[in-house]
PDB file of C-alpha atoms in Angstrom:
ATOM      1  CA  MET V1147       0.000   0.000   0.000  1.00 51.00           C
ATOM      2  CA  THR V1148       1.289   3.454  -0.865  1.00 52.00           C
ATOM      3  CA  ARG V1149       1.833   6.209   1.649  1.00 49.00           C
ATOM      4  CA  SER V1150      -0.992   8.173   0.009  1.00 47.00           C
ATOM      5  CA  ASN V1151      -3.494   5.330   0.529  1.00 46.00           C
ATOM      6  CA  THR V1152      -2.299   4.807   4.104  1.00 43.00           C
ATOM      7  CA  ALA V1153      -2.703   8.517   4.834  1.00 41.00           C
ATOM      8  CA  ARG V1154      -6.230   8.560   3.334  1.00 41.00           C
ATOM      9  CA  ARG V1155      -7.278   5.555   5.412  1.00 43.00           C
ATOM     10  CA  THR V1156      -5.835   7.085   8.569  1.00 40.00           C
ATOM     11  CA  VAL V1157      -7.661  10.376   7.952  1.00 36.00           C
ATOM     12  CA  ALA V1158     -10.903   8.499   7.191  1.00 40.00           C
ATOM     13  CA  ALA V1159     -10.585   6.468  10.403  1.00 41.00           C
ATOM     14  CA  LEU V1160      -9.920   9.604  12.462  1.00 38.00           C
ATOM     15  CA  LEU V1161     -12.898  11.417  10.911  1.00 37.00           C
ATOM     16  CA  THR V1162     -15.163   8.431  11.582  1.00 37.00           C
ATOM     17  CA  ALA V1163     -13.993   8.262  15.193  1.00 36.00           C
ATOM     18  CA  GLY V1164     -14.504  12.012  15.599  1.00 38.00           C
ATOM     19  CA  VAL V1165     -18.037  11.951  14.187  1.00 31.00           C
ATOM     20  CA  SER V1166     -18.883   8.965  16.405  1.00 33.00           C
ATOM     21  CA  ALA V1167     -17.573  10.792  19.470  1.00 33.00           C
ATOM     22  CA  VAL V1168     -19.647  13.881  18.648  1.00 29.00           C
ATOM     23  CA  LEU V1169     -22.788  11.810  18.106  1.00 30.00           C
ATOM     24  CA  MET V1170     -22.268   9.909  21.349  1.00 32.00           C
ATOM     25  CA  THR V1171     -21.876  13.108  23.381  1.00 30.00           C
ATOM     26  CA  ALA V1172     -24.905  14.805  21.845  1.00 31.00           C
ATOM     27  CA  ALA V1173     -27.204  13.459  24.585  1.00 34.00           C
ATOM     28  CA  PRO V1174     -29.349  16.039  26.350  1.00 34.00           C
ATOM     29  CA  ALA V1175     -27.982  17.692  29.481  1.00 37.00           C
ATOM     30  CA  HIS V1176     -30.665  15.894  31.489  1.00 39.00           C
ATOM     31  CA  ALA V1177     -33.382  13.392  30.824  1.00 39.00           C
ATOM     32  CA  ASP V1178     -36.991  14.324  31.227  1.00 41.00           C
ATOM     33  CA  SER V1179     -38.769  11.672  33.258  1.00 40.00           C
ATOM     34  CA  ASN V1180     -41.616  12.109  30.781  1.00 39.00           C
ATOM     35  CA  ASP V1181     -39.075  11.498  27.981  1.00 46.00           C
ATOM     36  CA  SER V1182     -38.620   7.937  29.132  1.00 52.00           C
ATOM     37  CA  CYS V1183     -38.627   5.069  26.737  1.00 56.00           C
ATOM     38  CA  HIS V1184     -42.093   3.984  27.943  1.00 48.00           C
ATOM     39  CA  PRO V1185     -44.737   3.675  25.255  1.00 43.00           C
ATOM     40  CA  SER V1186     -48.245   4.374  26.494  1.00 40.00           C
ATOM     41  CA  GLY V1187     -49.855   1.517  28.381  1.00 42.00           C
ATOM     42  CA  ALA V1188     -48.682  -0.924  31.020  1.00 42.00           C
ATOM     43  CA  MET V1189     -45.223  -2.460  30.761  1.00 43.00           C
ATOM     44  CA  PRO V1190     -44.758  -6.203  31.090  1.00 42.00           C
ATOM     45  CA  ARG V1191     -43.136  -7.483  34.231  1.00 42.00           C
ATOM     46  CA  VAL V1192     -40.146  -9.569  33.246  1.00 42.00           C
ATOM     47  CA  GLY V1193     -40.501 -12.803  35.173  1.00 41.00           C
ATOM     48  CA  VAL V1194     -40.772 -13.246  38.866  1.00 38.00           C
ATOM     49  CA  PHE V1195     -37.603 -14.795  40.166  1.00 38.00           C
ATOM     50  CA  GLY V1196     -35.738 -15.253  43.409  1.00 40.00           C
ATOM     51  CA  ASN V1197     -32.825 -13.120  44.561  1.00 41.00           C
ATOM     52  CA  GLU V1198     -30.543 -16.089  43.950  1.00 40.00           C
ATOM     53  CA  PHE V1199     -30.797 -15.268  40.237  1.00 43.00           C
ATOM     54  CA  ALA V1200     -30.025 -11.576  40.633  1.00 44.00           C
ATOM     55  CA  PRO V1201     -26.621 -10.473  39.421  1.00 40.00           C
ATOM     56  CA  ALA V1202     -23.730 -10.669  41.896  1.00 49.00           C
ATOM     57  CA  PRO V1203     -22.057  -8.975  43.718  1.00 55.00           C
ATOM     58  CA  SER V1204     -24.233  -7.772  46.568  1.00 77.00           C
ATOM     59  CA  ASP V1205     -23.293  -4.059  46.265  1.00 91.00           C
ATOM     60  CA  PRO V1206     -26.027  -2.195  44.325  1.00 95.00           C
ATOM     61  CA  LEU V1207     -23.516   0.387  43.046  1.00 96.00           C
ATOM     62  CA  VAL V1208     -21.317  -2.325  41.535  1.00 94.00           C
ATOM     63  CA  ARG V1209     -24.356  -3.872  39.834  1.00 93.00           C
ATOM     64  CA  ALA V1210     -25.508  -0.431  38.621  1.00 95.00           C
ATOM     65  CA  GLN V1211     -22.070   0.272  37.142  1.00 95.00           C
ATOM     66  CA  GLY V1212     -22.208  -3.082  35.344  1.00 93.00           C
ATOM     67  CA  TRP V1213     -25.112  -1.867  33.220  1.00 94.00           C
ATOM     68  CA  VAL V1214     -23.321   1.436  32.531  1.00 94.00           C
ATOM     69  CA  ASP V1215     -20.314  -0.586  31.342  1.00 94.00           C
ATOM     70  CA  ALA V1216     -22.569  -2.775  29.175  1.00 93.00           C
ATOM     71  CA  GLY V1217     -23.797   0.324  27.295  1.00 91.00           C
ATOM     72  CA  LEU V1218     -27.442  -0.744  27.296  1.00 91.00           C
ATOM     73  CA  THR V1219     -30.153   1.211  25.524  1.00 90.00           C
ATOM     74  CA  CYS V1220     -33.626   1.755  26.909  1.00 89.00           C
ATOM     75  CA  SER V1221     -36.217  -0.755  25.739  1.00 85.00           C
ATOM     76  CA  PRO V1222     -39.090  -1.527  28.129  1.00 75.00           C
ATOM     77  CA  MET V1223     -39.995  -4.544  26.024  1.00 84.00           C
ATOM     78  CA  GLY V1224     -36.414  -5.866  26.241  1.00 88.00           C
ATOM     79  CA  SER V1225     -34.533  -7.411  29.122  1.00 91.00           C
ATOM     80  CA  PHE V1226     -30.989  -7.939  30.324  1.00 92.00           C
ATOM     81  CA  GLY V1227     -30.088 -10.438  33.024  1.00 90.00           C
ATOM     82  CA  GLY V1228     -33.779 -11.068  33.707  1.00 91.00           C
ATOM     83  CA  TYR V1229     -34.661  -7.389  34.267  1.00 93.00           C
ATOM     84  CA  ARG V1230     -36.465  -4.970  31.948  1.00 91.00           C
ATOM     85  CA  THR V1231     -34.147  -2.497  30.254  1.00 93.00           C
ATOM     86  CA  ASP V1232     -35.787   0.657  31.573  1.00 92.00           C
ATOM     87  CA  ALA V1233     -35.663   2.712  34.788  1.00 93.00           C
ATOM     88  CA  GLY V1234     -37.815   0.275  36.774  1.00 92.00           C
ATOM     89  CA  GLY V1235     -35.864  -2.778  35.673  1.00 93.00           C
ATOM     90  CA  TYR V1236     -32.566  -1.016  36.313  1.00 95.00           C
ATOM     91  CA  ALA V1237     -33.512  -0.052  39.880  1.00 95.00           C
ATOM     92  CA  ALA V1238     -34.890  -3.558  40.528  1.00 94.00           C
ATOM     93  CA  MET V1239     -31.624  -5.086  39.299  1.00 94.00           C
ATOM     94  CA  ALA V1240     -29.447  -2.756  41.391  1.00 95.00           C
ATOM     95  CA  TRP V1241     -31.559  -3.418  44.496  1.00 94.00           C
ATOM     96  CA  ARG V1242     -31.851  -7.183  43.851  1.00 92.00           C
ATOM     97  CA  LEU V1243     -35.645  -7.102  43.849  1.00 92.00           C
ATOM     98  CA  THR V1244     -37.479 -10.290  42.952  1.00 87.00           C
ATOM     99  CA  GLU V1245     -39.266  -8.765  39.991  1.00 86.00           C
ATOM    100  CA  SER V1246     -38.850  -5.972  37.502  1.00 86.00           C
ATOM    101  CA  MET V1247     -41.657  -3.446  37.932  1.00 87.00           C
ATOM    102  CA  GLU V1248     -42.605   0.128  37.171  1.00 88.00           C
ATOM    103  CA  PRO V1249     -41.054   2.752  39.469  1.00 90.00           C
ATOM    104  CA  SER V1250     -44.648   3.758  40.268  1.00 88.00           C
ATOM    105  CA  GLU V1251     -45.214   0.293  41.804  1.00 90.00           C
ATOM    106  CA  LEU V1252     -42.139   0.212  44.045  1.00 90.00           C
ATOM    107  CA  LEU V1253     -43.730   2.031  47.008  1.00 88.00           C
ATOM    108  CA  SER V1254     -47.095   0.278  46.808  1.00 88.00           C
ATOM    109  CA  THR V1255     -45.526  -3.190  46.768  1.00 91.00           C
ATOM    110  CA  GLY V1256     -43.240  -2.484  49.732  1.00 91.00           C
ATOM    111  CA  SER V1257     -40.149  -3.001  47.553  1.00 92.00           C
ATOM    112  CA  VAL V1258     -38.824   0.338  48.812  1.00 94.00           C
ATOM    113  CA  THR V1259     -39.536   2.387  51.920  1.00 95.00           C
ATOM    114  CA  PRO V1260     -39.516   6.178  52.137  1.00 96.00           C
ATOM    115  CA  LEU V1261     -36.649   7.896  53.965  1.00 97.00           C
ATOM    116  CA  ALA V1262     -37.184  10.940  56.178  1.00 96.00           C
ATOM    117  CA  GLY V1263     -35.051  13.204  53.994  1.00 94.00           C
ATOM    118  CA  ARG V1264     -31.877  13.823  52.057  1.00 95.00           C
ATOM    119  CA  ASP V1265     -29.592  13.384  55.067  1.00 95.00           C
ATOM    120  CA  ASP V1266     -30.744   9.767  55.405  1.00 96.00           C
ATOM    121  CA  LEU V1267     -29.560   8.817  51.902  1.00 97.00           C
ATOM    122  CA  ALA V1268     -26.713   6.307  51.811  1.00 96.00           C
ATOM    123  CA  PRO V1269     -24.898   4.785  48.830  1.00 96.00           C
ATOM    124  CA  GLY V1270     -27.221   2.338  47.093  1.00 96.00           C
ATOM    125  CA  ASP V1271     -30.447   4.076  48.184  1.00 97.00           C
ATOM    126  CA  GLY V1272     -32.538   5.880  45.607  1.00 97.00           C
ATOM    127  CA  LEU V1273     -34.652   8.798  44.516  1.00 97.00           C
ATOM    128  CA  LEU V1274     -38.077   7.811  43.247  1.00 96.00           C
ATOM    129  CA  ASN V1275     -40.762   9.641  41.280  1.00 95.00           C
ATOM    130  CA  PRO V1276     -43.808   7.363  41.511  1.00 90.00           C
ATOM    131  CA  ALA V1277     -46.070   9.500  39.275  1.00 89.00           C
ATOM    132  CA  GLY V1278     -47.259   7.984  35.995  1.00 81.00           C
ATOM    133  CA  PHE V1279     -44.848   5.249  34.986  1.00 78.00           C
ATOM    134  CA  GLY V1280     -42.352   6.998  37.254  1.00 91.00           C
ATOM    135  CA  HIS V1281     -38.595   7.155  37.314  1.00 95.00           C
ATOM    136  CA  ALA V1282     -35.928   5.889  39.701  1.00 96.00           C
ATOM    137  CA  VAL V1283     -32.332   6.931  40.347  1.00 97.00           C
ATOM    138  CA  VAL V1284     -29.833   4.860  42.337  1.00 97.00           C
ATOM    139  CA  PHE V1285     -28.007   7.207  44.716  1.00 98.00           C
ATOM    140  CA  ASP V1286     -24.196   6.948  44.699  1.00 97.00           C
ATOM    141  CA  HIS V1287     -22.878   9.798  46.855  1.00 97.00           C
ATOM    142  CA  TRP V1288     -23.146  13.521  47.447  1.00 98.00           C
ATOM    143  CA  ALA V1289     -21.328  15.715  44.939  1.00 98.00           C
ATOM    144  CA  ASP V1290     -21.037  18.593  47.420  1.00 97.00           C
ATOM    145  CA  ASP V1291     -20.981  19.222  51.166  1.00 96.00           C
ATOM    146  CA  ALA V1292     -24.235  21.195  51.037  1.00 96.00           C
ATOM    147  CA  HIS V1293     -26.104  18.141  49.668  1.00 96.00           C
ATOM    148  CA  THR V1294     -27.504  20.102  46.722  1.00 97.00           C
ATOM    149  CA  SER V1295     -26.338  17.612  44.075  1.00 98.00           C
ATOM    150  CA  TYR V1296     -25.348  13.967  43.963  1.00 98.00           C
ATOM    151  CA  LEU V1297     -23.943  11.339  41.662  1.00 98.00           C
ATOM    152  CA  GLY V1298     -26.616   8.905  40.618  1.00 98.00           C
ATOM    153  CA  TYR V1299     -27.171   5.974  38.303  1.00 97.00           C
ATOM    154  CA  GLU V1300     -30.229   6.066  36.077  1.00 96.00           C
ATOM    155  CA  PHE V1301     -31.674   4.553  32.930  1.00 94.00           C
ATOM    156  CA  THR V1302     -33.055   7.218  30.601  1.00 92.00           C
ATOM    157  CA  ALA V1303     -34.040   7.372  26.955  1.00 90.00           C
ATOM    158  CA  ALA V1304     -30.353   8.225  26.342  1.00 91.00           C
ATOM    159  CA  GLY V1305     -29.228   4.960  27.999  1.00 92.00           C
ATOM    160  CA  VAL V1306     -27.722   4.014  31.346  1.00 94.00           C
ATOM    161  CA  GLN V1307     -25.824   6.897  32.938  1.00 94.00           C
ATOM    162  CA  HIS V1308     -23.766   7.737  36.000  1.00 97.00           C
ATOM    163  CA  ARG V1309     -23.871  11.500  36.371  1.00 97.00           C
ATOM    164  CA  THR V1310     -24.290  14.494  38.651  1.00 98.00           C
ATOM    165  CA  ILE V1311     -27.929  15.318  39.374  1.00 98.00           C
ATOM    166  CA  PRO V1312     -29.324  18.282  41.359  1.00 98.00           C
ATOM    167  CA  TYR V1313     -31.195  17.170  44.497  1.00 98.00           C
ATOM    168  CA  PRO V1314     -33.803  15.788  44.331  1.00 97.00           C
ATOM    169  CA  TYR V1315     -33.847  15.799  40.492  1.00 97.00           C
ATOM    170  CA  PHE V1316     -33.892  18.202  37.554  1.00 96.00           C
ATOM    171  CA  ALA V1317     -36.479  20.990  37.954  1.00 94.00           C
ATOM    172  CA  GLY V1318     -39.903  20.283  36.532  1.00 93.00           C
ATOM    173  CA  GLN V1319     -39.364  16.525  36.253  1.00 93.00           C
ATOM    174  CA  GLY V1320     -41.652  15.343  39.027  1.00 92.00           C
ATOM    175  CA  ASP V1321     -41.735  14.798  42.759  1.00 94.00           C
ATOM    176  CA  PHE V1322     -38.671  12.700  43.626  1.00 96.00           C
ATOM    177  CA  ARG V1323     -38.476  11.180  47.105  1.00 96.00           C
ATOM    178  CA  PRO V1324     -35.560   9.488  48.857  1.00 98.00           C
ATOM    179  CA  VAL V1325     -36.136   5.740  49.318  1.00 97.00           C
ATOM    180  CA  ARG V1326     -34.342   2.628  50.523  1.00 96.00           C
ATOM    181  CA  ALA V1327     -34.809  -0.818  49.028  1.00 93.00           C
ATOM    182  CA  ALA V1328     -36.398  -3.318  51.397  1.00 86.00           C
ATOM    183  CA  ARG V1329     -33.674  -5.800  52.229  1.00 69.00           C
TER     184      ARG V1329
END
């Protein structure tokens, strides 16, 4: 191969990589809980199974990061590791719940319990908006000493993310409450 052809292929590869990087970073600054990947209507529950089939290890943050690393895309009709690939399935997986359900069902089924407030949040807890289909975020840790923002794991229409979120969630996106998974 000539130097000219090698140079053209190198430039083409770099341009392709650059365009891909731009497209991958073009996600919105935040995800609207109403901009979820839920079509209208009830979502199927993906199997009822025992905790013995939930992904190891026991740390919910390690399990949450596993889905970030897998680069999953939101599809409420799909599943990964026995859990729906949406916000409800993601939270259920991280918290090792026995079934994948809508975030709106988590409180009513006793799968999570409300916490008194932000100061009670610990790594692996969550923020839950039970309205409509709802949305859930797995709490990682506080991003600042004033507890005005935190790092959280969430599954949005843009995919699984680990990012900084203002407490309790982005303005205008619903009534998010701190919760702890029933263990």
